[in-house]
Tab-separated table of C-alpha atoms in Angstrom:
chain	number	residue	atom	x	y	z
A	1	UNK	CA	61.790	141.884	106.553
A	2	UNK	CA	63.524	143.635	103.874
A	3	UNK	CA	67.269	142.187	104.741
A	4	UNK	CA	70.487	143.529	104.949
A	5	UNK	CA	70.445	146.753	103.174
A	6	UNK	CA	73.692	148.272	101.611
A	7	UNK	CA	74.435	151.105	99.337
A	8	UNK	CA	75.631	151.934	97.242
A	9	UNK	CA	75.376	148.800	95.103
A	10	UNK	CA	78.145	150.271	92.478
A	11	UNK	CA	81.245	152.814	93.626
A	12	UNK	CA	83.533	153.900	90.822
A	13	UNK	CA	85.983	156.636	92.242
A	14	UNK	CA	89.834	158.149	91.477
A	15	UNK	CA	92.828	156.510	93.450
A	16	UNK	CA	93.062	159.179	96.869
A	17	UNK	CA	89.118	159.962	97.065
A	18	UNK	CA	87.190	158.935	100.503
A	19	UNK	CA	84.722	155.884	99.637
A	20	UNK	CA	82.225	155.279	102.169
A	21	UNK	CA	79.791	152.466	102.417
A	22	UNK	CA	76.727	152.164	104.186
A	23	UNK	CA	74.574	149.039	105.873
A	24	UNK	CA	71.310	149.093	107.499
A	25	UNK	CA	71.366	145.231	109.503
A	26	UNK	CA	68.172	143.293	109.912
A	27	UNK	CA	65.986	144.659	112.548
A	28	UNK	CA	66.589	142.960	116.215
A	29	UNK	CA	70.033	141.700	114.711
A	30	UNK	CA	72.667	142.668	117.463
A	31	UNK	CA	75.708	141.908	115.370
A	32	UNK	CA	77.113	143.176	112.061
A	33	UNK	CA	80.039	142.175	110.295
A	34	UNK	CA	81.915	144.153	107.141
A	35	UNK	CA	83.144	141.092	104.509
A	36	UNK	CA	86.190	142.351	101.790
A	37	UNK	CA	85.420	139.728	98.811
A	38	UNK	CA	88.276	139.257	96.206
A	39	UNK	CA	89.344	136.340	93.604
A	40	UNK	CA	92.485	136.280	95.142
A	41	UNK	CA	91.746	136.170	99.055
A	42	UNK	CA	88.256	135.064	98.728
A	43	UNK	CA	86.187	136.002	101.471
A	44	UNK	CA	87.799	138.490	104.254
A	45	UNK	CA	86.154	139.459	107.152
A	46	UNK	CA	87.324	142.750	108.071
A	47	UNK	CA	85.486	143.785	111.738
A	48	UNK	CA	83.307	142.152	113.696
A	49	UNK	CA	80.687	144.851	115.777
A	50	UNK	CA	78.215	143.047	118.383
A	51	UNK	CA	75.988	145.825	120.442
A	52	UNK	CA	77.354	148.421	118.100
A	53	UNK	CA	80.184	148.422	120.017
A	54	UNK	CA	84.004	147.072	117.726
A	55	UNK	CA	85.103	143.715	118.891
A	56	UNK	CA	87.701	142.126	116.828
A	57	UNK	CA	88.892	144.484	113.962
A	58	UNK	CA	92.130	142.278	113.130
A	59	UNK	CA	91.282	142.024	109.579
A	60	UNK	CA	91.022	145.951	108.730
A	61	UNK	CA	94.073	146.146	106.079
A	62	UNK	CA	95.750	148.926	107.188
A	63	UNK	CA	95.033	152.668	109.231
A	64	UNK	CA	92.940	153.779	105.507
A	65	UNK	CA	90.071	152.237	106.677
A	66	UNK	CA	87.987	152.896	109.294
A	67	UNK	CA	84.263	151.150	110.491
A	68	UNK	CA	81.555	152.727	112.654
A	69	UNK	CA	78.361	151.432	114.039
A	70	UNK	CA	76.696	154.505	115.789
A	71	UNK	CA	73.437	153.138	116.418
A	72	UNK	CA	72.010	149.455	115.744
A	73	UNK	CA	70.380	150.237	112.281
A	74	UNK	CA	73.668	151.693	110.534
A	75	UNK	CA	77.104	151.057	109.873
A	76	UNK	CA	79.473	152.769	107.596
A	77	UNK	CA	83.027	151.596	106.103
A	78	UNK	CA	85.401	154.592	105.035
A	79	UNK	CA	88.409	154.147	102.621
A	80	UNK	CA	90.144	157.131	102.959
A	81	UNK	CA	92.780	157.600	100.954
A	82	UNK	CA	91.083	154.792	98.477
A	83	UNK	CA	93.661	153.105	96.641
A	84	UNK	CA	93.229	150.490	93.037
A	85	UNK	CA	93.898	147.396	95.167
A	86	UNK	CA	90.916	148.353	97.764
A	87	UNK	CA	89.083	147.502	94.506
A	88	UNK	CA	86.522	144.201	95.538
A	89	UNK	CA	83.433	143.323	96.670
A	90	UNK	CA	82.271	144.438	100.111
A	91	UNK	CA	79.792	142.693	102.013
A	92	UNK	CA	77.811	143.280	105.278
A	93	UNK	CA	76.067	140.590	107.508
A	94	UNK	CA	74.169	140.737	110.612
A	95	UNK	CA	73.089	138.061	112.783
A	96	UNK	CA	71.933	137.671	116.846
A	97	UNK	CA	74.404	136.333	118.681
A	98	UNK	CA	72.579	134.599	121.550
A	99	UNK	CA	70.461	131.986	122.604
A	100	UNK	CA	71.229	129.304	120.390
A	101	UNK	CA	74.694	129.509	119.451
A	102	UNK	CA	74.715	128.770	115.982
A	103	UNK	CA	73.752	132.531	115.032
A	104	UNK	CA	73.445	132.591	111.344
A	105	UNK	CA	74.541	135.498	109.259
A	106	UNK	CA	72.450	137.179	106.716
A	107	UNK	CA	74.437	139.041	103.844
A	108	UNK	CA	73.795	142.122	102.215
A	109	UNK	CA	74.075	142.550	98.100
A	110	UNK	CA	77.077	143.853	98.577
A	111	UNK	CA	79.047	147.032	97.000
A	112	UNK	CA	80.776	146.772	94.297
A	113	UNK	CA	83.979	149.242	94.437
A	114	UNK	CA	86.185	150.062	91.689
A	115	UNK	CA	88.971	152.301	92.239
A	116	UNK	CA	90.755	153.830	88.938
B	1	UNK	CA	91.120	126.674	115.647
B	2	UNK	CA	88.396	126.131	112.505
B	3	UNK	CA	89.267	125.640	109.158
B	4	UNK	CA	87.468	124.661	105.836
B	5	UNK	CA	88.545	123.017	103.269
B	6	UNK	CA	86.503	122.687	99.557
B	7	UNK	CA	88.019	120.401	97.095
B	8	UNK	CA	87.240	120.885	93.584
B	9	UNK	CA	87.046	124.995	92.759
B	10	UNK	CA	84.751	124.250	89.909
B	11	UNK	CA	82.631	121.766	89.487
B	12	UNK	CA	80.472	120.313	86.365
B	13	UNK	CA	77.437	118.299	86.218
B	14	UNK	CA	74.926	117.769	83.333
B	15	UNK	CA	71.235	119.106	84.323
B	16	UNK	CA	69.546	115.777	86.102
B	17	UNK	CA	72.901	114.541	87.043
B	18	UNK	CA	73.992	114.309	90.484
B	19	UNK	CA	75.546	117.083	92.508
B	20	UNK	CA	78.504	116.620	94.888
B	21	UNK	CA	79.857	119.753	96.376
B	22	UNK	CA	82.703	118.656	98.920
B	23	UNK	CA	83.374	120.073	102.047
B	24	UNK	CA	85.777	119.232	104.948
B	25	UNK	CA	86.436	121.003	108.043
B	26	UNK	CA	88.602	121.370	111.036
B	27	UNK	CA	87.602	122.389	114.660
B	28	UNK	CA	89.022	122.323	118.599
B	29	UNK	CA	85.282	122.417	119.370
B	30	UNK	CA	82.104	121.253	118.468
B	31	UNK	CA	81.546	123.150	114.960
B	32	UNK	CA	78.352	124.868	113.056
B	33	UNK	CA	78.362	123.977	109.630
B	34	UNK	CA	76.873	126.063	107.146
B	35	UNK	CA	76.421	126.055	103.353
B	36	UNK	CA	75.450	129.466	101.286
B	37	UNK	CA	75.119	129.994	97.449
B	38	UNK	CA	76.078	133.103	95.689
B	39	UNK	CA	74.245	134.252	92.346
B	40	UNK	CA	76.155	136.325	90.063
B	41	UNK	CA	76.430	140.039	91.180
B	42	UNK	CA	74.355	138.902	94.668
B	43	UNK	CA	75.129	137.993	97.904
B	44	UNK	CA	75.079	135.195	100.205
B	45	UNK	CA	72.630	133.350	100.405
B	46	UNK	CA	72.249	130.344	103.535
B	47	UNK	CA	71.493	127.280	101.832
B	48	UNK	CA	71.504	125.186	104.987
B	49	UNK	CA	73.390	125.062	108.516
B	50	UNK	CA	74.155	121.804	110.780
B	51	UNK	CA	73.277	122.499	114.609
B	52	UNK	CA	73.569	119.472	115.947
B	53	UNK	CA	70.177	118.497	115.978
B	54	UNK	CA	70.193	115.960	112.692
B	55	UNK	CA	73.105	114.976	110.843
B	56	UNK	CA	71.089	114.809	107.767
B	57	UNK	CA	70.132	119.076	106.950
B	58	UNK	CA	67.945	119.260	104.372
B	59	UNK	CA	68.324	123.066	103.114
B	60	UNK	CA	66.505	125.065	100.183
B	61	UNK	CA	66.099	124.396	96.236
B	62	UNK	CA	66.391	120.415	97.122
B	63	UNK	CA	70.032	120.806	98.813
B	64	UNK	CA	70.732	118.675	102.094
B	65	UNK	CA	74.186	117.762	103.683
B	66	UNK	CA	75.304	115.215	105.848
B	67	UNK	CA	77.382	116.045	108.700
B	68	UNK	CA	80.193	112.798	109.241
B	69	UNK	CA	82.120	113.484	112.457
B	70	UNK	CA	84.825	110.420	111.891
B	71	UNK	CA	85.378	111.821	107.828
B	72	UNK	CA	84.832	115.702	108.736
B	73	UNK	CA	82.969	116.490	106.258
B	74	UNK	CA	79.797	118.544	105.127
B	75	UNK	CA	79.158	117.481	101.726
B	76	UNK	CA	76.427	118.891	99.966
B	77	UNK	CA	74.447	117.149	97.507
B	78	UNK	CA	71.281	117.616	95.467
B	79	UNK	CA	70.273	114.450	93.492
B	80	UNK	CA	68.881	116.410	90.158
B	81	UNK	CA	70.546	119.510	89.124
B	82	UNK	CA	68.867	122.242	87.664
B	83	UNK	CA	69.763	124.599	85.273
B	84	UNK	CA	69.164	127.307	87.945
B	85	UNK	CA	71.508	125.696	90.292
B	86	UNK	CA	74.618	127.543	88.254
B	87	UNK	CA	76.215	129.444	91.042
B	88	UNK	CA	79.311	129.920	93.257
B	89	UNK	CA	78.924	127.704	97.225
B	90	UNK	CA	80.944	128.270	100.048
B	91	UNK	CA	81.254	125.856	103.050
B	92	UNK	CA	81.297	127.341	106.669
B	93	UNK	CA	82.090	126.632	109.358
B	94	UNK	CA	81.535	128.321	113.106
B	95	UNK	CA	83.015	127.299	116.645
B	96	UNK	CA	80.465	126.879	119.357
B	97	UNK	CA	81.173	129.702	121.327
B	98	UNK	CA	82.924	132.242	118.657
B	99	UNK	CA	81.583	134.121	116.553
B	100	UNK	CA	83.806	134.155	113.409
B	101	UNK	CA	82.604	131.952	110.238
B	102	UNK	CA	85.112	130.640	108.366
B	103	UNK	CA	84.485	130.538	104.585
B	104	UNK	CA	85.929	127.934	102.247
B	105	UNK	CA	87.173	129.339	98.832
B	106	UNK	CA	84.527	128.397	96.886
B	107	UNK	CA	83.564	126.106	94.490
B	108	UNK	CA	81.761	127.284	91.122
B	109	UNK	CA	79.069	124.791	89.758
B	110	UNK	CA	78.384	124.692	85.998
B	111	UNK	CA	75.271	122.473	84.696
B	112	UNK	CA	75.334	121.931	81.336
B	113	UNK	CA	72.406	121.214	79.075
């Protein structure tokens, strides 16, 4: 299996453009979650998607971004207006949550944003 | 309520020496444990989970942890490090029955030569 895809692996972009990031999940893997990864908060974990459906997105920032899952081989995570503090590490992970409850999760490379 | 806790944020050991990595937890129910190393400019990578199967997890690259109920802890250890070892680990933890890890801040190990 290839593993968690994401791209792109570097984002450079102007304070007030649109970022968008993209995640393919491991095959079967019915659950996805976006990761914000900073050296002042550490790890974040922003939403939480299981069937492609939202479950807990408590830890979105603010109304600027926004997640989608529209099928179970994609996600996306939109900054829109992008901002110099959105500026971090952002990292997918899928996993199957079910039988056996200890459902590991399998991270992505990651994007890199930077936002000038 | 889960919580993780990883004393020491970096952590040096010469190559052969001993490493400790320490890692205590808190958890209203019966946690998964998990250990994963990130490479520079990579991500996570699952070094080794506790399941409740064996208290003793041997993981990848020589790593094991022992899970100690009455100390809560998950303390990883690897009894020869390795030059290749160099890398940022992160303790985790998991409810049974949620679905939300909680990451520990990290601890950065440097081997020296």
């Amino acid at each position: 299996d290839a593993g968690v895809i994401q791209s792109p692996r570097h984002e450079v972009t102007e304070m007030g453009q649109e970022v968008t990031l993209r995640c393919k999940p491991i095959s079967g893997h019915n659950s996805l979650f976006w990761y914000r990864q900073t050296m002042m908060r550490g790890l974040e974990l922003l939403i939480y998607f299981n069937n492609n459906v939202p479950i807990d997105d408590s830890g979105m920032p603010e109304d600027r971004f926004s997640a989608k899952m529209p099928n179970a081989s994609f996600s996306t995570l939109k900054i829109q207006p992008s901002e110099p503090r959105d500026s971090a590490v952002y990292f997918c992970a899928s996993s199957f949550v079910g039988q056996g409850d200890s459902d590991t999760q399998y991270f992505g490379p990651g994007t890199r944003l930077t936002v000038l | 309520a889960q919580s993780v806790t990883q004393l020491g944020s970096h952590v040096s050991v010469s190559e052969g020496a001993l490493v400790l990595l320490r890692c205590n937890y808190s958890s209203s129910v019966p946690p998964y444990l998990f250990w994963y190393v990130q490479y520079p400019n990579q991500g996570l990578q699952l070094l080794l989970k506790y399941t409740s199967a064996a208290t003793l997890v041997k993981g990848i690259n020589g790593f094991e942890a022992e899970f100690k109920k009455s100390e809560t802890s998950f303390h990883l250890t690897k009894p020869s490090a390795h030059m290749s070892d160099a890398a940022e680990y992160f303790c985790a933890v998991k409810g049974s029955g949620t679905y939300k890890y909680i990451f520990g801040t990290g601890t950065r190990l440097k081997v020296l030569a």
